[in-house]
Short mmCIF file of C-alpha atoms and ligand atoms in Angstrom, two decimals:
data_model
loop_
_atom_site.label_atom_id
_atom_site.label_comp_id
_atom_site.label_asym_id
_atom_site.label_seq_id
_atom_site.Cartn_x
_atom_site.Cartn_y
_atom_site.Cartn_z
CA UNK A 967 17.11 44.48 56.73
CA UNK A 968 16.54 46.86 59.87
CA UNK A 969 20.14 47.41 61.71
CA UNK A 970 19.77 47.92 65.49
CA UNK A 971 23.39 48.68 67.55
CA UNK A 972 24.07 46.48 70.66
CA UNK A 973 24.83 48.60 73.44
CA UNK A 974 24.07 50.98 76.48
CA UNK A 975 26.56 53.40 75.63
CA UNK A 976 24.66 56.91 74.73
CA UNK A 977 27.86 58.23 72.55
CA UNK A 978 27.74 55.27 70.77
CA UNK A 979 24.18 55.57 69.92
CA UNK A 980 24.08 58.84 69.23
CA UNK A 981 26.89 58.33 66.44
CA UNK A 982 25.47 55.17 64.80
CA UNK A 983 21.90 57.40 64.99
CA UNK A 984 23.59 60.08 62.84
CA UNK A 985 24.90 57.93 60.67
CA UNK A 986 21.16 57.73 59.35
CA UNK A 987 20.83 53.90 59.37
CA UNK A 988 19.37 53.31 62.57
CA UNK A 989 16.19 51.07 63.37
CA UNK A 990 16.61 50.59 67.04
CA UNK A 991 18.57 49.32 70.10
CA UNK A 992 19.46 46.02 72.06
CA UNK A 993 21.05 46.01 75.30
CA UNK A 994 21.43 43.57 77.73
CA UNK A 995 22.53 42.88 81.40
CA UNK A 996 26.31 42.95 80.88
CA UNK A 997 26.21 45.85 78.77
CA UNK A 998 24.62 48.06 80.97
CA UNK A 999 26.80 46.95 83.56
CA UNK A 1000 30.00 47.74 81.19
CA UNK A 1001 28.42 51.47 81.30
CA UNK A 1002 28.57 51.34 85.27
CA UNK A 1003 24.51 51.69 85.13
CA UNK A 1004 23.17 49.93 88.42
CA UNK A 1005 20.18 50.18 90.53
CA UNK A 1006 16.25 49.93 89.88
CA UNK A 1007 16.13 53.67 88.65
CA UNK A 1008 19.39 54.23 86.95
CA UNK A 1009 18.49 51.86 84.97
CA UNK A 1010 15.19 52.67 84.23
CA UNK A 1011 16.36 56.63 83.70
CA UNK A 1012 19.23 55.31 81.03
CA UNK A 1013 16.26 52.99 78.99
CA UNK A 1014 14.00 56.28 78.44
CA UNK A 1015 17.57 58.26 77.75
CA UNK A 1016 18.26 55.22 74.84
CA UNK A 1017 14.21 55.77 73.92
CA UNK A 1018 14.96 59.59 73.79
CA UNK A 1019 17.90 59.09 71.47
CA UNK A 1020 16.50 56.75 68.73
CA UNK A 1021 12.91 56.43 67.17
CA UNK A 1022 12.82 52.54 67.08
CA UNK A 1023 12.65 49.24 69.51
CA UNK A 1024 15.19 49.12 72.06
CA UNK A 1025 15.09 46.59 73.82
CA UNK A 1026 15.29 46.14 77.61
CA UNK A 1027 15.79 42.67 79.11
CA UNK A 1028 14.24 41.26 82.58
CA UNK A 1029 17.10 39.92 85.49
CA UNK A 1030 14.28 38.24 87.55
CA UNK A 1031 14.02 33.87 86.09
CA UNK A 1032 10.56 33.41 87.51
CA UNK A 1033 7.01 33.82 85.49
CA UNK A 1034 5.97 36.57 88.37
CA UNK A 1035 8.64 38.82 88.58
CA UNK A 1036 9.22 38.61 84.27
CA UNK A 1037 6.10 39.83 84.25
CA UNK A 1038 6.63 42.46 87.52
CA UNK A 1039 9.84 43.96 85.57
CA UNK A 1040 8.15 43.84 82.03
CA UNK A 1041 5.33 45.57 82.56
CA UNK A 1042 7.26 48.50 84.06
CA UNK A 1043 10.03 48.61 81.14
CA UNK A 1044 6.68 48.66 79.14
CA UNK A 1045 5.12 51.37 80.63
CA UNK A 1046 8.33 53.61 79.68
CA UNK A 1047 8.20 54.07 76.36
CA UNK A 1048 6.22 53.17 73.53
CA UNK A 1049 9.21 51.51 71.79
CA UNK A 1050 10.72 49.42 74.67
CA UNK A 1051 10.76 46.08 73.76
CA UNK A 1052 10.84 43.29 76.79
CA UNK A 1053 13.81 41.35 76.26
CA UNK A 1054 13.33 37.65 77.81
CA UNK A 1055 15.45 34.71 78.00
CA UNK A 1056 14.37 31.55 76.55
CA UNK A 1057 13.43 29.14 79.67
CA UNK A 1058 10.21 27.71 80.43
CA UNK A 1059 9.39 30.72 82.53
CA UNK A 1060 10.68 32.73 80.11
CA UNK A 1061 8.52 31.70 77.13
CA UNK A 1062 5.54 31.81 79.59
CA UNK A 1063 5.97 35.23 80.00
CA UNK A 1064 6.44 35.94 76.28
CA UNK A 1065 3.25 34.24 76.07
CA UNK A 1066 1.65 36.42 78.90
CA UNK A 1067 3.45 39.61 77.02
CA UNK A 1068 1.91 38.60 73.98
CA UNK A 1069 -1.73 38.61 74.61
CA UNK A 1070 -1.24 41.85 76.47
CA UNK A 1071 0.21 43.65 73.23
CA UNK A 1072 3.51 44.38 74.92
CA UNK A 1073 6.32 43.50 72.03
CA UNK A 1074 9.16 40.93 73.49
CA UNK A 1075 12.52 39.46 72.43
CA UNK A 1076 13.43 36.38 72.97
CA UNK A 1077 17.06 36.23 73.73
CA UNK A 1078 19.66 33.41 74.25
CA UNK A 1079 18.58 31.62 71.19
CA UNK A 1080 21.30 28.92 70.40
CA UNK A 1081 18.76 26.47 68.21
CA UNK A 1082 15.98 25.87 65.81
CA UNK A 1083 13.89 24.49 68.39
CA UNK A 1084 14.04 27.54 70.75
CA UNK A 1085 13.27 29.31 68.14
CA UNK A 1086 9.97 27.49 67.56
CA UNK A 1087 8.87 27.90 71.14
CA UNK A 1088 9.76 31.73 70.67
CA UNK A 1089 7.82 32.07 67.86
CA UNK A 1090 4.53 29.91 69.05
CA UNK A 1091 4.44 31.76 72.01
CA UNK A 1092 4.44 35.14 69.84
CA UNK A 1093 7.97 36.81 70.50
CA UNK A 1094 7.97 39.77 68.40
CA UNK A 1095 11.20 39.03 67.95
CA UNK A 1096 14.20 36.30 68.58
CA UNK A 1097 17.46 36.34 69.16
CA UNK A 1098 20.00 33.81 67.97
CA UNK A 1099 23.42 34.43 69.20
CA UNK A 1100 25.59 33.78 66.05
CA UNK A 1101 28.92 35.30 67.43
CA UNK A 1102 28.58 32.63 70.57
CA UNK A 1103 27.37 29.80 68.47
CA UNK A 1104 30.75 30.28 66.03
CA UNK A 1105 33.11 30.55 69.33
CA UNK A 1106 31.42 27.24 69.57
CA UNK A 1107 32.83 25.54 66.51
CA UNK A 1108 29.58 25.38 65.47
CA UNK A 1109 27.82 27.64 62.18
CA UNK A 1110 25.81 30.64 63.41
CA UNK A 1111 24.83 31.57 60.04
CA UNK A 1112 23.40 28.48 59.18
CA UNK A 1113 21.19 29.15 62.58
CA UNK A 1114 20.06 31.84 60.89
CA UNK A 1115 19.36 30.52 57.93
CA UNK A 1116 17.31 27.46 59.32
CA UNK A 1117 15.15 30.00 61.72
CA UNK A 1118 14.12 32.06 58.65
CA UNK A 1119 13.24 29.07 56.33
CA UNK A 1120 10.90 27.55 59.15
CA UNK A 1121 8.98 30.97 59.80
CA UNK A 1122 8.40 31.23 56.41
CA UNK A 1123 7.47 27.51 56.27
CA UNK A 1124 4.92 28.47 58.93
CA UNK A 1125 4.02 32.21 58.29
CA UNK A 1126 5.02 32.96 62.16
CA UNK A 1127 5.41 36.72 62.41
CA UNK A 1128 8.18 36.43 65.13
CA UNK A 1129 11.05 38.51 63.09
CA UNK A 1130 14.50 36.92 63.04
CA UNK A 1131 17.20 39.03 65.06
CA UNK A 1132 21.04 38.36 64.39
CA UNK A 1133 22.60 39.25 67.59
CA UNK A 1134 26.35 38.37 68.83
CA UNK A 1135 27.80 39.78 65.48
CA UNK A 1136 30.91 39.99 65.75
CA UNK A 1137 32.31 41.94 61.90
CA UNK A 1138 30.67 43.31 58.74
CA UNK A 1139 30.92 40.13 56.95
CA UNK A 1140 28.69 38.46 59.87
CA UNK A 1141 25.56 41.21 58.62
CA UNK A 1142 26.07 40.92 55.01
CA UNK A 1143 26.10 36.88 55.59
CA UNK A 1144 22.76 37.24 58.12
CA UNK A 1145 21.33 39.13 55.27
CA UNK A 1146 21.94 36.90 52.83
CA UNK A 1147 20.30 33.75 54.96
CA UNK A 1148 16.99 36.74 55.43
CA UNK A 1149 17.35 38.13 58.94
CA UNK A 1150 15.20 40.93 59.37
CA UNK A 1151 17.07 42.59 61.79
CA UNK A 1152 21.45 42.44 62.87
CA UNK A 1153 22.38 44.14 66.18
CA UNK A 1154 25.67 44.77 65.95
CA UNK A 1155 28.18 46.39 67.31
CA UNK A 1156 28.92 50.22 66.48
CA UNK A 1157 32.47 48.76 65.19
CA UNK A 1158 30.99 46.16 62.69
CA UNK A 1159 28.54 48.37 61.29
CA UNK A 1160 31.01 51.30 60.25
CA UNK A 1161 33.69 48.27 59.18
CA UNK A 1162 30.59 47.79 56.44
CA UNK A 1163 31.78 51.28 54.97
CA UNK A 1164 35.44 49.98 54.14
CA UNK A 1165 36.85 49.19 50.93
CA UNK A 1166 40.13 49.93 49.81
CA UNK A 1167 39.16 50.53 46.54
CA UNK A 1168 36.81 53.24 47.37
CA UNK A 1169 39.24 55.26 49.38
CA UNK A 1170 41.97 54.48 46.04
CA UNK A 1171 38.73 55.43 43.49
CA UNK A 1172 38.57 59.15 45.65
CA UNK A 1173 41.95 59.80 46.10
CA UNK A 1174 41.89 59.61 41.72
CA UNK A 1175 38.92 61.62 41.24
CA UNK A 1176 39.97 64.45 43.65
CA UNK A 1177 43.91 64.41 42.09
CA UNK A 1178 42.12 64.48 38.89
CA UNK A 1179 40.08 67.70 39.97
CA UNK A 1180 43.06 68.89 41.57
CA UNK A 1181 44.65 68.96 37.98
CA UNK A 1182 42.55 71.17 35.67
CA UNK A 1183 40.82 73.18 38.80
CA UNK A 1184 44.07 73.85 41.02
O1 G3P B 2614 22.41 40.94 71.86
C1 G3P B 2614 23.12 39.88 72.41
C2 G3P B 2614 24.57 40.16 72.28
O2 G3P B 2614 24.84 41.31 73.00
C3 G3P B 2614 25.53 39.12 72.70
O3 G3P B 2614 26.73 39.48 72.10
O4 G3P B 2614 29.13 39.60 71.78
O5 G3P B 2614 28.17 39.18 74.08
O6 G3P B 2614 28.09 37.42 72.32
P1 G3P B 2614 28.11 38.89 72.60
#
């Protein structure tokens, strides 16, 4: 399972990134926006500054809602960096342009992916990747997990190569559960991916060994 961390924010990358876990970045419109990044070249200098930071995806997603100007804004994220991926959100224009993306070799995610049937149309039209918001679907009363879980069994039904991207996690137990249904990929949050590292009976289990050291070495 690749982890990617869900932000803009450069310190936050930088410490997940030496952490040595890393596969790649997401970001999206209101997290660059949390970082105060606006305007057509800020943002474009702080996508090559996340490319610069981390060897893997990171994915950069479109504002325009029309085929033309997905396509406009795609192709210049593309032209960036070899590992910026085109995030796009799944409308009709939207999966045109994955579609368009596709058969141009430019790698896309699909985001805003709240069923199975999105999913599909993701997948046929040869998103690289998808995202199904699990955190959203849960503040929803309904089972993001089980999202998950469905996606994966139909591409596997199918053989589509479109990977399966857990996004909206929300704690550690939502990645070990997305792994567990087969995601290939969790963005999370820098927060859930160091709450992973917790166990109380680690930190008791170190605190014995080092007393016990203590003991016979001083
Ligand atoms: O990658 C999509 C993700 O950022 C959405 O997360 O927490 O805003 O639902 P959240």
């Amino acid at each position: 399972m690749k982890f990617f961390i869900d932000t803009a924010n450069l310190n936050e990358i930088k410490e997940a990134e030496a952490l040595g876990i890393l596969d790649g970045v997401t970001t999206n419109p209101s997290l660059m926006a949390k970082e105060g990044i606006s305007g057509e070249q800020n943002i474009i200098n702080h996508y090559v500054a996340i490319c610069n930071l981390v060897d893997g995806p990171v994915s950069a997603e479109v504002i325009s809602v029309d085929f033309e100007g997905m396509v406009k804004e795609g192709e210049k994220f593309a032209a960036l960096h070899k590992n910026i991926v085109v995030k796009v959100p799944m409308t009709v224009d939207g999966v045109k342009a994955i579609k368009y993306f596709s058969s141009k070799g430019i790698k896309t995610n699909c985001t805003l992916v709240f069923s199975a049937g999105q999913a599909i149309l993701a997948a046929k039209a040869g998103a690289t990747m998808v995202s199904p918001f699990i955190g959203r679907i849960d503040d929803s009363n309904w089972d993001g997990v089980q999202l998950i879980e469905q996606i994966v069994h139909i591409y596997r039904t199918y053989n589509f190569k479109t990977e399966v991207l857990a996004a909206s996690i929300r704690s550690g137990l939502h990645i070990v559960k997305c792994a567990e249904a087969g995601a290939d990929i969790a963005t999370c949050p820098l927060s859930s991916i160091k709450n992973l590292f917790k166990h109380p009976l680690t930190d008791i289990g170190l605190a014995q060994f080092l007393a016990d050291y203590k003991k016979v070495n001083g």
